[in-house]
Amino acid sequence: MANNWEEIDTYAKVWIKEAGERIRASFPKTLNVHAKSNPNDLVTEIDQQTEQFFIEKIRGNYPDHRILGEEGFGDNIDQDSGVIWIIDPIDGTMNFVHQQRNFAISIGIYENGKGKIGLIYDVVHDELYHVRTGNGVYLNDRKLPALNKAAVPEAILALNATWVVENKRINHELLIPLVQKVRGTRSYGSAALEMVYVATGRIDAYISLRLAPWDYAAGILMVEELGGQATTLRGDKLDIINGSSVFVSKPGLHQEIMRNYLKDGKW
Ligand code: IPD
Ligand code: CA
Ligand code: CA
């Protein structure tokens, strides 16, 4: 039977709002914070409970849909067939723990590898960014305009300082001239928010050398819907099953940065 995308979209929005409400209700409580792959890779019981909340709802309503969730309560997925919900229950956990702001819930829903729905919920500001591909991007009820072209000297670029000092992913000297030429750099600590900031025009581009599908599955749908571009740093299509580098940008700027700073991916 064909999927009823309007219904899926309605449910997903109700669930993400409810999950946000639960996260806000957790603020006065003391968190259990654990480190995962390294001492700075944090997880709390709220990340885990939020993912479990979505999984229960999805399994109850759409038993044939699969789930790729950061905290590992979903399915083991190695190919993109069928409907897949790609969930980051809290993107920006370090901010959540230290600041109780600057984090978001991110959900991308794909069918046979094609993006259908993207939702990013800035829980603290009660701002839901949403897209049903082909139908525009909204911030709550306001439709966002298409993105304008941008050029490097007027651009604000979001990236972590990690990538401009020696690291394992890129010859950092490639990025130094770009950082010197842009108008300014920012680092918000939530890839999902950094992508909606590109979608809303608050910043012009975002670069990361290492992200997972749940960090970008929703955000790239919004940026592309508005005429921006989302690729790896080598200019390749992003994979929704395996992570990679990510370069999200307004139109024009993507080409300029690829050609003049990233040697069209030939580094
Ligand atoms: C992290 C954030 C951060 C990015 C990291 C991600 P998490 O997600 O998006 O901005 O730099 O690479 O892992 O762990 O808070 O969900
Ligand atoms: Ca994340
Ligand atoms: Ca997370």
Short mmCIF file of C-alpha atoms and ligand atoms in Angstrom, two decimals:
data_model
loop_
_atom_site.label_atom_id
_atom_site.label_comp_id
_atom_site.label_asym_id
_atom_site.label_seq_id
_atom_site.Cartn_x
_atom_site.Cartn_y
_atom_site.Cartn_z
CA MET A 1 0.00 0.00 0.00
CA ALA A 2 1.24 3.51 -0.82
CA ASN A 3 2.45 5.57 2.12
CA ASN A 4 0.20 8.38 3.29
CA TRP A 5 2.83 11.12 3.60
CA GLU A 6 0.40 13.70 4.87
CA GLU A 7 -0.51 11.45 7.78
CA ILE A 8 3.13 10.54 8.47
CA ASP A 9 4.02 14.24 8.48
CA THR A 10 1.19 15.07 10.88
CA TYR A 11 2.16 12.30 13.30
CA ALA A 12 5.87 13.13 13.13
CA LYS A 13 5.14 16.76 14.03
CA VAL A 14 2.92 15.80 16.96
CA TRP A 15 5.56 13.38 18.27
CA ILE A 16 8.48 15.78 17.91
CA LYS A 17 6.55 18.47 19.83
CA GLU A 18 5.68 16.00 22.57
CA ALA A 19 9.30 14.84 22.78
CA GLY A 20 10.38 18.49 23.05
CA GLU A 21 7.89 19.06 25.85
CA ARG A 22 9.38 16.09 27.74
CA ILE A 23 12.89 17.47 27.25
CA ARG A 24 11.85 20.88 28.57
CA ALA A 25 10.25 19.16 31.57
CA SER A 26 13.58 17.45 32.31
CA PHE A 27 15.47 20.74 32.76
CA PRO A 28 15.09 20.98 36.55
CA LYS A 29 16.24 17.36 37.03
CA THR A 30 19.84 16.22 37.52
CA LEU A 31 21.13 14.48 34.42
CA ASN A 32 23.06 11.22 34.26
CA VAL A 33 25.82 12.05 31.83
CA HIS A 34 27.99 9.30 30.32
CA ALA A 35 30.85 9.40 27.83
CA LYS A 36 30.57 7.20 24.71
CA SER A 37 33.49 6.91 22.24
CA ASN A 38 35.61 9.50 24.09
CA PRO A 39 35.32 11.76 27.17
CA ASN A 40 33.75 14.55 25.06
CA ASP A 41 31.20 12.34 23.30
CA LEU A 42 28.33 12.64 25.75
CA VAL A 43 24.99 10.91 26.18
CA THR A 44 22.31 11.35 28.84
CA GLU A 45 19.26 9.32 29.76
CA ILE A 46 17.21 12.04 28.04
CA ASP A 47 18.89 11.30 24.68
CA GLN A 48 18.08 7.62 25.17
CA GLN A 49 14.51 8.11 26.41
CA THR A 50 13.76 10.51 23.56
CA GLU A 51 14.93 8.01 20.95
CA GLN A 52 12.93 5.24 22.63
CA PHE A 53 9.85 7.49 22.67
CA PHE A 54 10.02 7.90 18.87
CA ILE A 55 10.69 4.23 18.30
CA GLU A 56 7.63 3.21 20.29
CA LYS A 57 5.43 5.62 18.33
CA ILE A 58 6.81 4.61 14.93
CA ARG A 59 6.63 0.86 15.61
CA GLY A 60 3.07 1.23 16.93
CA ASN A 61 1.84 3.08 13.84
CA TYR A 62 4.16 2.00 11.04
CA PRO A 63 5.50 -1.49 11.83
CA ASP A 64 7.10 -1.86 8.38
CA HIS A 65 9.14 1.37 8.64
CA ARG A 66 12.75 1.07 9.76
CA ILE A 67 14.61 3.34 12.16
CA LEU A 68 18.21 4.53 12.17
CA GLY A 69 18.80 6.20 15.52
CA GLU A 70 21.99 7.58 17.00
CA GLU A 71 21.57 5.87 20.37
CA GLY A 72 21.20 2.43 18.79
CA PHE A 73 17.66 1.46 19.81
CA GLY A 74 16.51 1.26 16.19
CA ASP A 75 17.40 -1.21 13.45
CA ASN A 76 20.71 -2.30 11.98
CA ILE A 77 20.54 -0.76 8.56
CA ASP A 78 22.98 -1.23 5.69
CA GLN A 79 20.84 -0.37 2.66
CA ASP A 80 18.29 2.35 1.97
CA SER A 81 15.23 0.42 0.74
CA GLY A 82 11.76 1.12 2.14
CA VAL A 83 10.90 3.90 4.57
CA ILE A 84 13.63 4.84 7.05
CA TRP A 85 13.32 7.32 9.91
CA ILE A 86 16.76 8.78 10.67
CA ILE A 87 16.70 10.18 14.18
CA ASP A 88 19.01 12.25 16.30
CA PRO A 89 17.09 12.57 19.59
CA ILE A 90 19.30 15.42 20.78
CA ASP A 91 21.72 17.00 18.34
CA GLY A 92 24.10 19.10 20.42
CA THR A 93 24.18 16.99 23.57
CA MET A 94 27.21 18.87 24.88
CA ASN A 95 25.19 22.10 24.68
CA PHE A 96 22.18 20.37 26.23
CA VAL A 97 24.31 19.28 29.21
CA HIS A 98 26.32 22.49 29.65
CA GLN A 99 23.89 25.17 28.47
CA GLN A 100 20.34 23.77 28.27
CA ARG A 101 20.06 25.50 24.90
CA ASN A 102 21.51 25.33 21.38
CA PHE A 103 20.37 21.78 20.69
CA ALA A 104 17.63 20.27 18.54
CA ILE A 105 15.75 17.09 17.71
CA SER A 106 16.41 16.06 14.11
CA ILE A 107 14.34 13.60 12.07
CA GLY A 108 14.73 12.84 8.37
CA ILE A 109 12.31 10.40 6.71
CA TYR A 110 13.42 8.76 3.47
CA GLU A 111 11.80 6.33 1.05
CA ASN A 112 14.13 4.18 -1.05
CA GLY A 113 16.91 6.72 -0.43
CA LYS A 114 14.81 9.73 -1.43
CA GLY A 115 14.14 12.43 1.16
CA LYS A 116 10.44 12.90 1.92
CA ILE A 117 10.21 14.74 5.26
CA GLY A 118 12.67 16.71 7.36
CA LEU A 119 11.97 18.03 10.87
CA ILE A 120 14.34 19.95 13.12
CA TYR A 121 12.93 21.15 16.41
CA ASP A 122 14.73 23.85 18.38
CA VAL A 123 13.18 22.78 21.66
CA VAL A 124 14.11 25.79 23.79
CA HIS A 125 12.78 28.34 21.30
CA ASP A 126 9.78 26.17 20.35
CA GLU A 127 10.80 26.58 16.70
CA LEU A 128 9.96 23.71 14.38
CA TYR A 129 11.64 23.78 10.98
CA HIS A 130 9.94 21.41 8.58
CA VAL A 131 9.92 20.34 4.97
CA ARG A 132 7.92 17.93 2.87
CA THR A 133 10.08 17.81 -0.19
CA GLY A 134 8.49 19.64 -3.10
CA ASN A 135 6.23 21.67 -0.80
CA GLY A 136 8.62 24.24 0.68
CA VAL A 137 10.35 24.73 4.02
CA TYR A 138 8.61 26.26 7.01
CA LEU A 139 9.67 27.71 10.34
CA ASN A 140 6.57 27.01 12.42
CA ASP A 141 3.85 28.42 10.10
CA ARG A 142 6.07 30.78 8.12
CA LYS A 143 7.26 29.69 4.70
CA LEU A 144 10.95 30.34 4.15
CA PRO A 145 12.03 32.11 0.95
CA ALA A 146 14.43 30.56 -1.56
CA LEU A 147 18.08 31.17 -0.79
CA ASN A 148 19.97 34.00 -2.46
CA LYS A 149 23.39 33.61 -3.99
CA ALA A 150 26.31 34.47 -1.73
CA ALA A 151 30.02 35.18 -2.26
CA VAL A 152 32.96 34.36 0.01
CA PRO A 153 33.87 37.93 1.13
CA GLU A 154 30.32 38.49 2.46
CA ALA A 155 29.78 35.01 3.85
CA ILE A 156 29.45 33.75 7.39
CA LEU A 157 30.84 30.22 7.56
CA ALA A 158 30.08 27.80 10.37
CA LEU A 159 32.82 25.31 11.19
CA ASN A 160 34.57 23.92 14.25
CA ALA A 161 38.07 25.13 15.08
CA THR A 162 39.07 21.43 15.10
CA TRP A 163 39.25 21.46 11.29
CA VAL A 164 41.56 24.47 11.09
CA VAL A 165 44.26 22.89 13.26
CA GLU A 166 46.11 19.69 12.38
CA ASN A 167 43.62 16.80 12.21
CA LYS A 168 43.18 13.37 10.65
CA ARG A 169 40.44 14.28 8.14
CA ILE A 170 41.79 17.12 6.02
CA ASN A 171 45.00 18.99 5.36
CA HIS A 172 43.98 21.91 7.55
CA GLU A 173 46.06 24.31 5.47
CA LEU A 174 43.39 24.04 2.78
CA LEU A 175 40.84 25.67 5.05
CA ILE A 176 43.02 28.50 6.43
CA PRO A 177 42.68 30.79 3.34
CA LEU A 178 38.91 30.25 3.38
CA VAL A 179 38.68 31.19 7.06
CA GLN A 180 40.77 34.28 6.30
CA LYS A 181 38.61 35.37 3.33
CA VAL A 182 35.09 34.95 4.73
CA ARG A 183 33.41 37.77 6.62
CA GLY A 184 33.18 35.71 9.78
CA THR A 185 33.12 32.22 11.24
CA ARG A 186 30.75 30.68 13.78
CA SER A 187 30.49 27.41 15.68
CA TYR A 188 27.16 26.54 17.28
CA GLY A 189 27.75 22.93 18.35
CA SER A 190 24.67 21.44 16.67
CA ALA A 191 24.96 20.36 13.04
CA ALA A 192 21.17 20.30 12.67
CA LEU A 193 20.84 23.89 13.85
CA GLU A 194 23.77 24.96 11.70
CA MET A 195 21.91 23.56 8.70
CA VAL A 196 18.68 25.38 9.52
CA TYR A 197 20.74 28.52 9.97
CA VAL A 198 21.88 28.06 6.35
CA ALA A 199 18.26 27.40 5.32
CA THR A 200 17.09 30.61 7.01
CA GLY A 201 20.01 32.66 5.64
CA ARG A 202 21.41 33.44 9.11
CA ILE A 203 24.67 31.94 7.94
CA ASP A 204 25.85 31.16 4.42
CA ALA A 205 27.67 27.83 4.65
CA TYR A 206 28.52 25.03 7.07
CA ILE A 207 31.45 22.65 6.91
CA SER A 208 32.15 19.54 8.96
CA LEU A 209 34.66 16.81 8.24
CA ARG A 210 32.86 14.12 10.20
CA LEU A 211 29.12 13.74 10.59
CA ALA A 212 26.71 10.85 10.88
CA PRO A 213 23.49 10.47 8.83
CA TRP A 214 21.32 11.49 11.81
CA ASP A 215 23.21 14.81 12.00
CA TYR A 216 22.28 15.82 8.44
CA ALA A 217 19.37 13.66 7.16
CA ALA A 218 16.79 16.38 7.89
CA GLY A 219 18.89 19.51 7.38
CA ILE A 220 20.09 18.73 3.87
CA LEU A 221 16.48 18.34 2.68
CA MET A 222 15.71 21.89 3.84
CA VAL A 223 18.79 23.48 2.30
CA GLU A 224 18.27 21.69 -1.02
CA GLU A 225 14.55 22.50 -1.10
CA LEU A 226 15.48 26.20 -0.92
CA GLY A 227 17.99 25.99 -3.77
CA GLY A 228 21.15 25.51 -1.70
CA GLN A 229 23.59 22.64 -2.03
CA ALA A 230 24.59 19.80 0.27
CA THR A 231 27.46 17.45 -0.61
CA THR A 232 30.56 15.93 0.93
CA LEU A 233 33.64 18.15 0.98
CA ARG A 234 34.77 16.40 -2.18
CA GLY A 235 31.51 17.36 -3.88
CA ASP A 236 29.93 13.87 -3.77
CA LYS A 237 26.32 13.05 -2.95
CA LEU A 238 25.70 12.52 0.77
CA ASP A 239 24.98 8.98 1.92
CA ILE A 240 22.12 8.52 4.39
CA ILE A 241 23.38 5.18 5.71
CA ASN A 242 27.08 5.95 6.18
CA GLY A 243 28.42 9.23 7.52
CA SER A 244 30.93 11.49 5.80
CA SER A 245 32.19 15.04 5.56
CA VAL A 246 29.46 17.60 4.87
CA PHE A 247 29.46 20.91 3.02
CA VAL A 248 26.16 22.76 3.03
CA SER A 249 25.89 26.12 1.34
CA LYS A 250 23.86 28.79 -0.36
CA PRO A 251 23.85 28.68 -4.17
CA GLY A 252 26.92 30.10 -5.92
CA LEU A 253 29.02 29.93 -2.78
CA HIS A 254 29.24 26.15 -2.97
CA GLN A 255 30.80 26.29 -6.43
CA GLU A 256 33.14 29.14 -5.49
CA ILE A 257 34.44 27.33 -2.39
CA MET A 258 34.76 23.99 -4.20
CA ARG A 259 36.70 25.54 -7.06
CA ASN A 260 38.87 28.12 -5.31
CA TYR A 261 39.53 26.53 -1.92
CA LEU A 262 38.79 22.81 -2.12
CA LYS A 263 40.34 22.20 -5.57
CA ASP A 264 37.07 20.64 -6.76
CA GLY A 265 37.60 17.80 -4.31
CA LYS A 266 40.99 16.79 -5.71
CA TRP A 267 42.91 16.95 -2.44
C1 IPD B 1 27.23 16.50 17.37
C2 IPD B 1 26.88 17.93 16.99
C3 IPD B 1 28.13 18.73 16.75
C4 IPD B 1 29.00 18.10 15.68
C5 IPD B 1 29.33 16.67 16.08
C6 IPD B 1 28.05 15.87 16.29
P1 IPD B 1 25.59 15.09 19.00
O1 IPD B 1 26.05 15.72 17.56
O2 IPD B 1 26.08 17.99 15.84
O3 IPD B 1 27.83 20.03 16.33
O4 IPD B 1 30.18 18.84 15.54
O5 IPD B 1 30.10 16.09 15.08
O6 IPD B 1 28.39 14.56 16.67
O7 IPD B 1 26.63 14.09 19.40
O8 IPD B 1 25.46 16.21 19.94
O9 IPD B 1 24.29 14.46 18.62
CA CA B 2 24.22 14.71 16.33
CA CA B 3 22.72 13.14 19.43
#
